[in-house]
Structures are given as C-alpha cells and as structure tokens.
JSON list of C-alpha atoms in Angstrom, two decimals:
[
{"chain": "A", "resi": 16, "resn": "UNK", "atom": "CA", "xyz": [145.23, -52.41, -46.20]},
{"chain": "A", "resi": 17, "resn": "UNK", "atom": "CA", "xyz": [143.78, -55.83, -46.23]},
{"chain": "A", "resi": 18, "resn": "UNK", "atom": "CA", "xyz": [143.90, -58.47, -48.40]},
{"chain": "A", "resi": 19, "resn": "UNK", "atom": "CA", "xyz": [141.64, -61.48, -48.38]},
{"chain": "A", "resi": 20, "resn": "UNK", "atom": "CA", "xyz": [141.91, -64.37, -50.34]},
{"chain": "A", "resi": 21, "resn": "UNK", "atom": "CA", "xyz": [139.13, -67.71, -50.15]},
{"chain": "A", "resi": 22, "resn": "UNK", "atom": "CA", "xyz": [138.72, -70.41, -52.59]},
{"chain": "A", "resi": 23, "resn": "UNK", "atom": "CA", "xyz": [138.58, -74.38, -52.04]},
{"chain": "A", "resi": 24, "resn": "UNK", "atom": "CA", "xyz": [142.05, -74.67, -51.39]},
{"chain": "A", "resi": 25, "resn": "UNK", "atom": "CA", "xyz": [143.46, -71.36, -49.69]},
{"chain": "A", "resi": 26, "resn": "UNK", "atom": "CA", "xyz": [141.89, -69.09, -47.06]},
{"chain": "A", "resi": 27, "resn": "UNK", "atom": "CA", "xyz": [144.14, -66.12, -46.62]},
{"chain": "A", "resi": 28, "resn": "UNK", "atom": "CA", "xyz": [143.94, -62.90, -44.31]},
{"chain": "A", "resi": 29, "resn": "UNK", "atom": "CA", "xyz": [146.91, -60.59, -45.25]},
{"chain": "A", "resi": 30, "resn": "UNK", "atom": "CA", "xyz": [147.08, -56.78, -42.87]},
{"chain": "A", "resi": 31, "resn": "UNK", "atom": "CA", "xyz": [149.29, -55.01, -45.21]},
{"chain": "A", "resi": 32, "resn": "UNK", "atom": "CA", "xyz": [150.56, -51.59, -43.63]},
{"chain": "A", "resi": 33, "resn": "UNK", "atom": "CA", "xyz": [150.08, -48.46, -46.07]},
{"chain": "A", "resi": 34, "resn": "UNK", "atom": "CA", "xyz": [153.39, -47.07, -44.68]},
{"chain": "A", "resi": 35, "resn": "UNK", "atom": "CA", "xyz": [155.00, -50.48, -46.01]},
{"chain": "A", "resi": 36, "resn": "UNK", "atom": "CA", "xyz": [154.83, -49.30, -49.49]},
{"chain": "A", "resi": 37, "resn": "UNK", "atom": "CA", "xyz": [157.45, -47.41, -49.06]},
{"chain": "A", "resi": 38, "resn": "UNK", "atom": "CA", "xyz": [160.18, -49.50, -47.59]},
{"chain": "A", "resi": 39, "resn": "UNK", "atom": "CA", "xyz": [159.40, -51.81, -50.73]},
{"chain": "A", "resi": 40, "resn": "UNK", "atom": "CA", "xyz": [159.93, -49.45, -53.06]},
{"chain": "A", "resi": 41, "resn": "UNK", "atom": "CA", "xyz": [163.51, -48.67, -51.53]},
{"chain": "A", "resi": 42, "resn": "UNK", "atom": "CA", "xyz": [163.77, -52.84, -51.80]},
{"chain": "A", "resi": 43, "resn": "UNK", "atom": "CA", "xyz": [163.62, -52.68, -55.44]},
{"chain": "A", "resi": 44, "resn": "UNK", "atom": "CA", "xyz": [166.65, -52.84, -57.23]},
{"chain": "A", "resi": 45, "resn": "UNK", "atom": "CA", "xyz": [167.75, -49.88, -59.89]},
{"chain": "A", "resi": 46, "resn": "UNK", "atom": "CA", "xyz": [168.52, -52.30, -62.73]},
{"chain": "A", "resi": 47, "resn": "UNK", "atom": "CA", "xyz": [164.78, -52.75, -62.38]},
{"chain": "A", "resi": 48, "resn": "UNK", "atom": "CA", "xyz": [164.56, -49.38, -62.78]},
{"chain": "A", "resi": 49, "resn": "UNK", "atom": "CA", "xyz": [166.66, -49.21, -66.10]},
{"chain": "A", "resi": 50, "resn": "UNK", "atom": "CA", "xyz": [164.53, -52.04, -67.68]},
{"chain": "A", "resi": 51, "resn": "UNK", "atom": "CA", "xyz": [161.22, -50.15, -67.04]},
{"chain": "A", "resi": 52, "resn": "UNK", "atom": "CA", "xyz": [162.46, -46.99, -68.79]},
{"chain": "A", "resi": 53, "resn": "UNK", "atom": "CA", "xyz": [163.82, -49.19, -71.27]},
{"chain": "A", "resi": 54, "resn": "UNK", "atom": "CA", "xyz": [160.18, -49.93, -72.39]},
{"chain": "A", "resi": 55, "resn": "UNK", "atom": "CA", "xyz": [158.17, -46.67, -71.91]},
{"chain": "A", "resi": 56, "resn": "UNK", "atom": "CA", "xyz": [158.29, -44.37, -74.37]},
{"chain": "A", "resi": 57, "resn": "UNK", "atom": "CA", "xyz": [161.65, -41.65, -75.15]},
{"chain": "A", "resi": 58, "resn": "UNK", "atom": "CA", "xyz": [160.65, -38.06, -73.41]},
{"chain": "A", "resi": 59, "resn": "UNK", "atom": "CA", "xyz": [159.06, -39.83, -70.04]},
{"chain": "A", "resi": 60, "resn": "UNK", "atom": "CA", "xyz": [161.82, -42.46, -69.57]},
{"chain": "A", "resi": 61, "resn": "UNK", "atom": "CA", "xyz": [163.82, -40.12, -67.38]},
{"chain": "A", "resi": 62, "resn": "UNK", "atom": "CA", "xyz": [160.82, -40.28, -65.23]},
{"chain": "A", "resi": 63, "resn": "UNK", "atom": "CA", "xyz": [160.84, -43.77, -63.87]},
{"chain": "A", "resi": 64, "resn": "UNK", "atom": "CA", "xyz": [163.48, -43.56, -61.01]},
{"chain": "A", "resi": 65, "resn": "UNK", "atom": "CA", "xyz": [163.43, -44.93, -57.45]},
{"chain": "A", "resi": 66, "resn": "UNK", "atom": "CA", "xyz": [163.27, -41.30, -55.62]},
{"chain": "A", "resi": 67, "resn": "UNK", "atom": "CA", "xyz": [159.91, -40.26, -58.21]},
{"chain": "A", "resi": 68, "resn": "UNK", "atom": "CA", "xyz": [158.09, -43.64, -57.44]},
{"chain": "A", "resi": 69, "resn": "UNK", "atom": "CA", "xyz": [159.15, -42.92, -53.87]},
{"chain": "A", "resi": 70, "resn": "UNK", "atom": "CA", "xyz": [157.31, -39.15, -53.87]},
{"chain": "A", "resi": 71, "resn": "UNK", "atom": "CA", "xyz": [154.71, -40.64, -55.44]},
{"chain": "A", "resi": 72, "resn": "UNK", "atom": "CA", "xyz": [154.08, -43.30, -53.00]},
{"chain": "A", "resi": 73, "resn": "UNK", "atom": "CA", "xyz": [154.74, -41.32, -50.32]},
{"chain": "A", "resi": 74, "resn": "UNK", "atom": "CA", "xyz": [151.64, -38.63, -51.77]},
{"chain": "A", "resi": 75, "resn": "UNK", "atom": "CA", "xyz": [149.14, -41.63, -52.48]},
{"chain": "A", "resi": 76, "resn": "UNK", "atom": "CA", "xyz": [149.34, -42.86, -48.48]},
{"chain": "A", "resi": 77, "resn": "UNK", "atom": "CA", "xyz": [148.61, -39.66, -47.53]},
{"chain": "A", "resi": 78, "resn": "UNK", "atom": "CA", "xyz": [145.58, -39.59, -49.82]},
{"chain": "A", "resi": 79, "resn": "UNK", "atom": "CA", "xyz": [144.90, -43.54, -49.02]},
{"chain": "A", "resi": 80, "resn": "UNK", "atom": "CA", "xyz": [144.68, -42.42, -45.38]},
{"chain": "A", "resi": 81, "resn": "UNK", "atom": "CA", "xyz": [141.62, -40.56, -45.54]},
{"chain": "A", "resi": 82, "resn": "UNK", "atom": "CA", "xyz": [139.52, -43.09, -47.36]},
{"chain": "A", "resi": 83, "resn": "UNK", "atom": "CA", "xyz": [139.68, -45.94, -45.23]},
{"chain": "A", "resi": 84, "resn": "UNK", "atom": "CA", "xyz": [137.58, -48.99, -45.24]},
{"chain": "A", "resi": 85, "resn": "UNK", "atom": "CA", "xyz": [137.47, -48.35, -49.27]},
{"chain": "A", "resi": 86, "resn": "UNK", "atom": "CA", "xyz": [137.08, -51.98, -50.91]},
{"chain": "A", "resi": 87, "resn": "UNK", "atom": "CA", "xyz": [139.36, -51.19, -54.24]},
{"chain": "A", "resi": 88, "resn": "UNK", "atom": "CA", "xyz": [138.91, -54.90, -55.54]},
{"chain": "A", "resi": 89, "resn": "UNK", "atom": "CA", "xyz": [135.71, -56.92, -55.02]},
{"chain": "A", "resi": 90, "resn": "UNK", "atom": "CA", "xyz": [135.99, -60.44, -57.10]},
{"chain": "A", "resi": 91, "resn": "UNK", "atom": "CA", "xyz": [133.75, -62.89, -56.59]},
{"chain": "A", "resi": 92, "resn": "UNK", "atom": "CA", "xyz": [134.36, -66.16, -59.10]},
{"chain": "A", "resi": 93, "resn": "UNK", "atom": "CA", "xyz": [131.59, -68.91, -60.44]},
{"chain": "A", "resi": 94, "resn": "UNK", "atom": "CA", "xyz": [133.63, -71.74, -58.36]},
{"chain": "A", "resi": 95, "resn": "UNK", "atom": "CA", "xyz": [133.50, -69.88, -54.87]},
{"chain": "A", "resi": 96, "resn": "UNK", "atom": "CA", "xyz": [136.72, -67.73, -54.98]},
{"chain": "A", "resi": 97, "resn": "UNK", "atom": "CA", "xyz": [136.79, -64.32, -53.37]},
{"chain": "A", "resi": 98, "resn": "UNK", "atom": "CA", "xyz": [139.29, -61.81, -53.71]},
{"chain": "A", "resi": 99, "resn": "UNK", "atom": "CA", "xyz": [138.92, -58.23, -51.87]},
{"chain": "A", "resi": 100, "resn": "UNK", "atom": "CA", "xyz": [141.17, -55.62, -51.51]},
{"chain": "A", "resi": 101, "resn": "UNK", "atom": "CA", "xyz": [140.58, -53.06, -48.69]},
{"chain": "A", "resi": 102, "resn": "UNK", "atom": "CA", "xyz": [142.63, -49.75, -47.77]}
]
C-alpha cells in the first residue's frame, strides 16, 4: 500500500506493507480492546477481540492482494493538497 501526502508544507511518500497490518494489530493493547466493546452495542460486544480483528485482517490481505494498484482514497483540496491511498 502507498500513501501519498502533498500540500504547501509536507510532501510525503509512505510504502506501507499489506502484511504489516497484522503485526499492528498484535501491537494493540487489550484494554483497548475492552473500551471498544464497551461502546458497541450488548449481543456483538463479545465480538471485538484481538484474535477476531486478527482473522479478519488476515482474510482482507488476502483479498487486498488481488486488486492491486486500486486507488481507495483520491482527495484533491481547493488549496493544492493531495491525499491518495493505493493498495
């Protein structure tokens, strides 16, 4: 994936790896975990947990994979800055 950034002040290039994703998801701590099923609704709490978000991940790359080159987010501001988001 590749992110790329440019406005007046900041010109960024950013190669993230797909297969990152899911080392950060291990990175996250479980207390985040606990406040995010704090706030979603009673019968689908027990379904925000590190291991489901990490199957789910782990799915999307595979899916990911096959459509690269796929520009997900295209912005384009009045002032000059452009944001794009590529798999």
């Amino acid at each position: 994936m590749r992110i790329i950034v440019r406005s007046k002040d900041v010109n960024l290039w950013l190669p993230v790896p797909l297969r990152m994703a899911g080392a950060a998801v291990s990175l996250i701590p479980e207390s985040v975990f606990l406040e995010m099923q704090k706030s979603v609704p009673a019968p689908y709490g027990e379904f925000v947990t590190k291991q489901i978000l990490r199957d789910l991940v782990r799915e999307c790359i595979s899916v990911l994979l096959d459509y690269r080159g796929l520009e997900i987010v295209h912005i384009e501001a009045s002032d000059g800055t452009f944001v794009s988001i590529k798999l």
